[in-house]
Tab-separated table of C-alpha atoms in Angstrom:
chain	number	residue	atom	x	y	z
A	81	MET	CA	195.004	-33.906	49.186
A	82	ASP	CA	194.419	-34.668	45.512
A	83	ARG	CA	195.222	-32.168	42.778
A	84	ASN	CA	191.655	-31.154	42.101
A	85	GLN	CA	191.130	-30.372	45.760
A	86	SER	CA	194.360	-28.346	45.816
A	87	HIS	CA	193.291	-26.339	42.786
A	88	ARG	CA	189.911	-25.712	44.373
A	89	GLN	CA	191.645	-24.486	47.499
A	90	VAL	CA	193.747	-22.079	45.412
A	91	ALA	CA	190.641	-20.819	43.611
A	92	THR	CA	188.813	-20.343	46.911
A	93	MET	CA	191.697	-18.399	48.386
A	94	LYS	CA	191.926	-16.199	45.304
A	95	GLN	CA	188.189	-15.479	45.458
A	96	SER	CA	188.467	-14.544	49.116
A	97	LEU	CA	191.238	-12.048	48.254
A	98	PHE	CA	188.814	-10.460	45.803
A	99	ASP	CA	185.841	-10.621	48.187
A	100	GLN	CA	187.790	-9.099	51.092
A	101	GLY	CA	188.919	-6.243	48.860
A	102	TYR	CA	192.638	-7.030	48.925
A	103	LEU	CA	192.827	-7.565	45.190
A	104	ASP	CA	191.036	-6.029	42.257
A	105	HIS	CA	189.469	-8.888	40.323
A	106	GLU	CA	189.863	-7.352	36.870
A	107	GLN	CA	193.449	-6.198	37.283
A	108	PHE	CA	194.693	-9.440	38.827
A	109	ASN	CA	192.933	-11.489	36.142
A	110	GLN	CA	194.669	-9.427	33.460
A	111	LEU	CA	197.979	-10.526	34.949
A	112	GLU	CA	196.846	-14.141	35.109
A	113	GLU	CA	195.894	-14.029	31.450
A	114	LEU	CA	199.545	-13.347	30.648
A	115	GLN	CA	200.567	-16.557	32.431
A	116	ASP	CA	200.942	-19.580	30.174
A	117	ASP	CA	203.106	-22.645	29.639
A	118	ALA	CA	205.970	-20.452	28.460
A	119	ASN	CA	205.630	-18.266	31.585
A	120	PRO	CA	204.089	-20.553	34.213
A	121	ASN	CA	205.098	-18.341	37.153
A	122	PHE	CA	204.508	-14.994	35.517
A	123	VAL	CA	202.149	-13.610	38.146
A	124	GLU	CA	204.388	-14.606	41.038
A	125	GLU	CA	207.400	-13.086	39.237
A	126	VAL	CA	205.554	-9.819	38.736
A	127	VAL	CA	204.399	-9.759	42.353
A	128	THR	CA	207.979	-10.440	43.498
A	129	LEU	CA	209.099	-7.406	41.479
A	130	TYR	CA	206.316	-5.457	43.177
A	131	TYR	CA	207.706	-6.429	46.587
A	132	ARG	CA	211.143	-5.164	45.541
A	133	ASP	CA	209.799	-1.875	44.178
A	134	SER	CA	207.674	-1.454	47.291
A	135	ALA	CA	210.565	-2.067	49.692
A	136	ARG	CA	212.591	0.631	47.956
A	137	LEU	CA	209.698	3.101	47.966
A	138	VAL	CA	208.755	2.432	51.594
A	139	HIS	CA	212.352	3.096	52.598
A	140	SER	CA	212.458	6.321	50.557
A	141	ILE	CA	209.192	7.510	52.082
A	142	GLU	CA	210.372	6.714	55.604
A	143	GLN	CA	213.526	8.738	55.032
A	144	ALA	CA	211.569	11.611	53.506
A	145	LEU	CA	209.188	11.689	56.477
A	146	GLU	CA	212.118	11.973	58.886
A	147	LYS	CA	213.420	15.120	57.245
A	148	SER	CA	212.534	18.551	58.505
A	149	PRO	CA	210.948	20.379	56.842
A	150	ILE	CA	209.109	17.648	54.969
A	151	ASP	CA	209.431	17.811	51.186
A	152	PHE	CA	205.814	17.107	50.300
A	153	ASN	CA	206.506	17.146	46.550
A	154	LYS	CA	209.069	14.403	46.924
A	155	LEU	CA	206.771	12.415	49.196
A	156	ASP	CA	203.934	12.768	46.726
A	157	SER	CA	206.151	11.595	43.918
A	158	TYR	CA	207.205	8.467	45.822
A	159	MET	CA	203.642	7.686	46.768
A	160	HIS	CA	202.496	8.272	43.185
A	161	GLN	CA	204.910	5.523	42.159
A	162	PHE	CA	203.809	3.228	44.964
A	163	ARG	CA	200.161	3.791	44.094
A	164	GLY	CA	200.878	3.083	40.440
A	165	SER	CA	202.689	-0.186	41.014
A	166	SER	CA	200.071	-1.286	43.567
A	167	SER	CA	197.387	-0.547	41.014
A	168	SER	CA	199.218	-2.628	38.416
A	169	ILE	CA	198.906	-5.824	40.439
A	170	GLY	CA	195.415	-4.961	41.637
A	171	ALA	CA	196.422	-4.204	45.236
A	172	LYS	CA	193.168	-2.408	45.998
A	173	LYS	CA	193.500	-1.548	49.689
A	174	VAL	CA	197.136	-0.498	49.354
A	175	LYS	CA	196.204	1.712	46.418
A	176	ALA	CA	193.381	3.336	48.401
A	177	GLU	CA	195.686	4.160	51.334
A	178	CYS	CA	198.272	5.558	48.917
A	179	SER	CA	195.597	7.875	47.464
A	180	LEU	CA	194.682	9.070	50.949
A	181	PHE	CA	198.340	9.709	51.755
A	182	ARG	CA	198.656	11.844	48.623
A	183	GLU	CA	195.720	13.973	49.733
A	184	TYR	CA	197.554	14.733	52.977
A	185	CYS	CA	200.696	15.505	50.948
A	186	ARG	CA	198.848	17.999	48.821
A	187	ALA	CA	197.412	19.573	51.974
A	188	GLY	CA	200.922	19.791	53.452
A	189	ASN	CA	199.723	17.820	56.461
A	190	GLY	CA	202.751	16.002	57.912
A	191	GLU	CA	200.820	14.349	60.742
A	192	GLY	CA	198.221	13.055	58.316
A	193	CYS	CA	200.986	11.689	56.081
A	194	MET	CA	202.660	9.857	58.941
A	195	ARG	CA	199.380	8.414	60.169
A	196	THR	CA	198.310	7.287	56.719
A	197	PHE	CA	201.737	5.865	55.967
A	198	GLN	CA	201.298	3.476	58.890
A	199	GLN	CA	198.064	2.335	57.243
A	200	VAL	CA	199.806	1.954	53.873
A	201	LYS	CA	202.428	-0.264	55.480
A	202	LYS	CA	199.794	-2.231	57.381
A	203	GLU	CA	197.773	-2.949	54.252
A	204	TYR	CA	200.897	-3.771	52.257
A	205	THR	CA	202.116	-6.216	54.926
A	206	ALA	CA	198.696	-7.872	55.155
A	207	LEU	CA	198.475	-8.251	51.379
A	208	ARG	CA	201.998	-9.579	51.112
A	209	LYS	CA	201.314	-12.263	53.743
A	210	LYS	CA	198.168	-13.373	51.938
A	211	LEU	CA	199.856	-13.436	48.549
A	212	GLU	CA	202.774	-15.424	49.879
A	213	THR	CA	200.342	-18.023	51.218
A	214	PHE	CA	198.421	-17.961	47.953
A	215	PHE	CA	201.493	-18.564	45.796
A	216	GLN	CA	202.747	-21.281	48.120
A	217	LEU	CA	199.412	-23.053	47.727
A	218	ALA	CA	199.478	-22.508	43.967
A	219	ARG	CA	202.974	-23.995	43.714
A	220	GLN	CA	201.939	-27.021	45.753
A	221	ALA	CA	198.852	-27.502	43.611
A	222	GLY	CA	200.930	-27.395	40.464
A	223	PRO	CA	199.923	-26.070	37.049
A	224	VAL	CA	196.359	-26.454	35.881
A	225	ASP	CA	196.165	-29.326	33.399
A	226	ARG	CA	195.783	-28.087	29.840
A	227	ALA	CA	194.053	-30.189	27.135
A	228	ARG	CA	196.585	-32.249	25.241
A	229	ARG	CA	196.753	-31.637	21.517
A	230	PRO	CA	196.371	-34.777	19.343
A	231	LYS	CA	199.705	-35.887	17.804
B	274	MET	CA	211.221	2.040	8.770
B	275	ALA	CA	210.008	2.158	5.218
B	276	GLN	CA	206.408	3.208	4.844
B	277	GLN	CA	204.367	3.033	1.657
B	278	GLY	CA	201.685	5.651	1.084
B	279	GLY	CA	198.162	4.369	1.282
B	280	SER	CA	194.733	5.888	1.091
B	281	SER	CA	194.217	9.120	2.982
B	282	SER	CA	191.505	9.789	5.490
B	283	SER	CA	191.121	12.637	7.927
B	284	GLY	CA	191.767	11.922	11.556
B	285	GLY	CA	191.226	13.971	14.679
B	286	GLY	CA	194.533	15.806	14.283
B	287	GLY	CA	194.373	16.600	10.543
B	288	SER	CA	195.137	14.516	7.457
B	289	LEU	CA	196.354	10.984	8.122
B	290	ASN	CA	198.337	8.831	5.713
B	291	VAL	CA	197.257	5.339	6.586
B	292	SER	CA	200.104	2.912	6.040
B	293	PRO	CA	199.513	-0.691	5.047
B	294	MET	CA	199.235	-2.960	8.038
B	295	LYS	CA	202.455	-4.705	9.059
B	296	PRO	CA	202.179	-8.214	10.509
B	297	LEU	CA	202.383	-8.031	14.284
B	298	ALA	CA	205.270	-10.480	14.304
B	299	SER	CA	207.338	-8.049	12.232
B	300	LEU	CA	206.757	-5.031	14.488
B	301	LYS	CA	209.511	-3.682	16.710
B	302	VAL	CA	208.395	-2.099	19.932
B	303	LEU	CA	210.382	-0.291	22.606
B	304	VAL	CA	209.074	-0.179	26.189
B	305	VAL	CA	210.599	2.632	28.233
B	306	ASP	CA	209.920	2.450	31.969
B	307	ASP	CA	212.114	2.676	35.053
B	308	GLU	CA	210.113	0.043	36.964
B	309	PRO	CA	211.176	-3.555	36.262
B	310	MET	CA	207.660	-4.721	37.092
B	311	MET	CA	206.050	-2.451	34.498
B	312	ARG	CA	208.599	-3.424	31.838
B	313	THR	CA	207.817	-7.080	32.563
B	314	ILE	CA	204.058	-6.581	32.349
B	315	HIS	CA	204.132	-4.451	29.214
B	316	LYS	CA	206.562	-6.750	27.440
B	317	ALA	CA	204.433	-9.787	28.292
B	318	GLN	CA	201.322	-8.037	26.959
B	319	LEU	CA	203.034	-7.274	23.681
B	320	VAL	CA	204.508	-10.761	23.291
B	321	ARG	CA	201.092	-12.244	24.035
B	322	ALA	CA	199.668	-10.045	21.265
B	323	GLY	CA	202.133	-11.633	18.838
B	324	ILE	CA	204.955	-9.099	18.850
B	325	ASN	CA	208.220	-10.936	19.281
B	326	ASP	CA	210.632	-8.044	18.957
B	327	VAL	CA	210.200	-6.086	22.167
B	328	GLU	CA	213.096	-4.138	23.541
B	329	VAL	CA	213.150	-2.368	26.901
B	330	ALA	CA	214.895	0.693	28.276
B	331	ALA	CA	215.011	1.775	31.918
B	332	ASN	CA	214.964	5.525	31.325
B	333	GLY	CA	214.639	8.181	28.656
B	334	LYS	CA	218.371	8.501	28.103
B	335	ASP	CA	218.726	4.785	27.339
B	336	ALA	CA	215.856	5.112	24.875
B	337	VAL	CA	217.533	8.059	23.143
B	338	ASP	CA	220.900	6.258	23.111
B	339	LEU	CA	219.320	3.264	21.370
B	340	HIS	CA	218.251	5.587	18.567
B	341	VAL	CA	221.614	7.367	18.449
B	342	ASN	CA	223.115	3.916	17.878
B	343	GLY	CA	220.814	3.289	14.942
B	344	ALA	CA	217.887	1.358	16.417
B	345	THR	CA	214.442	1.981	14.929
B	346	PHE	CA	211.063	0.997	16.269
B	347	ASP	CA	207.517	0.933	14.976
B	348	LEU	CA	206.133	1.894	18.352
B	349	ILE	CA	207.631	3.362	21.520
B	350	LEU	CA	205.741	3.084	24.800
B	351	MET	CA	207.098	5.858	26.995
B	352	ASP	CA	206.702	6.238	30.747
B	353	LEU	CA	206.732	9.784	32.078
B	354	HIS	CA	208.489	9.786	35.445
B	355	MET	CA	211.922	8.226	35.110
B	356	PRO	CA	215.331	9.036	36.583
B	357	ILE	CA	218.196	10.496	34.483
B	358	MET	CA	215.832	11.565	31.675
B	359	ASP	CA	212.049	11.590	31.936
B	360	GLY	CA	209.595	10.678	29.212
B	361	CYS	CA	208.861	14.273	28.277
B	362	GLN	CA	212.493	15.124	27.628
B	363	ALA	CA	213.164	11.817	25.881
B	364	THR	CA	210.224	12.344	23.526
B	365	LYS	CA	211.382	15.889	22.685
B	366	GLU	CA	214.893	14.629	21.951
B	367	LEU	CA	213.644	11.760	19.817
B	368	ARG	CA	211.458	14.094	17.774
B	369	ALA	CA	214.319	16.593	17.459
B	370	MET	CA	216.456	13.729	16.115
B	371	GLY	CA	213.807	13.120	13.466
B	372	VAL	CA	212.393	9.921	14.957
B	373	LYS	CA	209.051	9.292	13.269
B	374	SER	CA	207.954	6.225	15.236
B	375	SER	CA	204.595	6.276	16.961
B	376	ILE	CA	205.263	7.299	20.554
B	377	VAL	CA	202.539	6.593	23.079
B	378	GLY	CA	202.906	7.913	26.600
B	379	VAL	CA	202.019	5.534	29.426
B	380	THR	CA	201.332	7.333	32.684
B	381	SER	CA	198.883	7.590	35.544
B	382	SER	CA	199.568	11.327	35.780
B	383	GLY	CA	196.869	13.738	34.728
B	384	GLY	CA	196.198	17.441	34.362
B	385	ALA	CA	198.971	19.810	33.347
B	386	GLU	CA	201.630	17.085	33.532
B	387	LYS	CA	199.804	14.923	31.031
B	388	THR	CA	199.149	17.922	28.764
B	389	ALA	CA	202.848	18.794	28.749
B	390	PHE	CA	203.729	15.168	28.076
B	391	LEU	CA	201.374	15.044	25.110
B	392	ALA	CA	202.784	18.305	23.760
B	393	SER	CA	206.332	16.922	23.871
B	394	GLY	CA	205.636	14.937	20.705
B	395	LEU	CA	203.415	12.018	21.644
B	396	ASP	CA	200.849	10.476	19.369
B	397	ASP	CA	198.703	9.508	22.334
B	398	CYS	CA	198.764	8.938	26.047
B	399	VAL	CA	197.262	5.985	27.901
B	400	SER	CA	196.940	5.161	31.569
B	401	LYS	CA	199.228	2.746	33.341
B	402	PRO	CA	199.064	-0.191	33.085
B	403	PHE	CA	197.626	-0.068	29.618
B	404	VAL	CA	195.322	-2.642	28.155
B	405	LEU	CA	196.223	-3.748	24.652
B	406	GLN	CA	193.042	-2.320	23.159
B	407	GLN	CA	194.273	1.161	24.086
B	408	ILE	CA	197.297	0.851	21.798
B	409	ALA	CA	195.791	-1.513	19.217
B	410	HIS	CA	195.534	1.287	16.673
B	411	TYR	CA	199.295	1.902	16.818
B	412	LEU	CA	200.013	-1.802	16.425
B	413	LYS	CA	197.804	-2.045	13.353
B	414	VAL	CA	198.766	1.236	11.783
B	415	PRO	CA	202.313	2.396	12.500
B	416	ARG	CA	202.448	6.132	11.814
B	417	SER	CA	203.670	7.186	8.401
B	418	PRO	CA	206.928	9.198	8.520
B	419	THR	CA	205.181	12.036	6.680
B	420	ASN	CA	202.475	12.292	9.305
B	421	PRO	CA	203.192	14.565	12.288
B	422	PRO	CA	202.616	13.388	15.865
B	423	LYS	CA	199.039	14.056	16.864
B	424	TYR	CA	199.774	16.394	19.791
B	425	HIS	CA	203.127	17.857	18.855
B	426	ASN	CA	203.517	21.579	19.435
B	427	PRO	CA	207.034	22.369	18.294
């Protein structure tokens, strides 16, 4: 596959992530605008940090949900963080599920929290798989050629 | 940070001494956030805007310690929820120390939490993640040391 085809494939995949509602177009583009020759893998680095933050928060939430009685304030605080970091990379569906979880927290509804948390994890896992494929494609395609400056 | 007096104009919070604009490349900015991802994003935004001197701190206590050790900044971007010392407490301590830098809160919290954060001594509060336009004013016009923080209720 030639480079142009590879880049088109990357662009198509990115558009499908927007169209299917996984990623917020504006937010993700803001991250991409920070990527340049000095930071060619900036977006992937940020997303990798997101995975790390998310793993820690998911673990904390799981532990908090196992406690009895449930500390809804703590849960809400964790999910507030998870929602915030998801929002920062444009993870639209994850963010939406996080918001729903917080509503159940505020209502003190443990069952609702547990149910919604499964959805949060499902959306997060789905997004992560798609992003991993996307970045693998992007790496294979290589950087987009920039116009050479005259010497 | 030496500030020269300039022309006065009234702002939303009372009289405002507008300082001469400093070149972006000469500004020193401190990003305070416990999330590595947010520190990375915010630092990249500032560097992209032309600010080369961007320091980061992972919590409010580290931010305060930097100042105790003599560091000064033109602008501090302060997260609210952080371990060890949150943004509210850090801002109060910095103001109590006499720190006159512009301090802009960066948080997705709202309501009473945001109000309390503003009252701790912030000049402004923006949502997370911020877009550069939201803090452009503070990059162009670092607050004069004689000008009180916009929302401070000591």
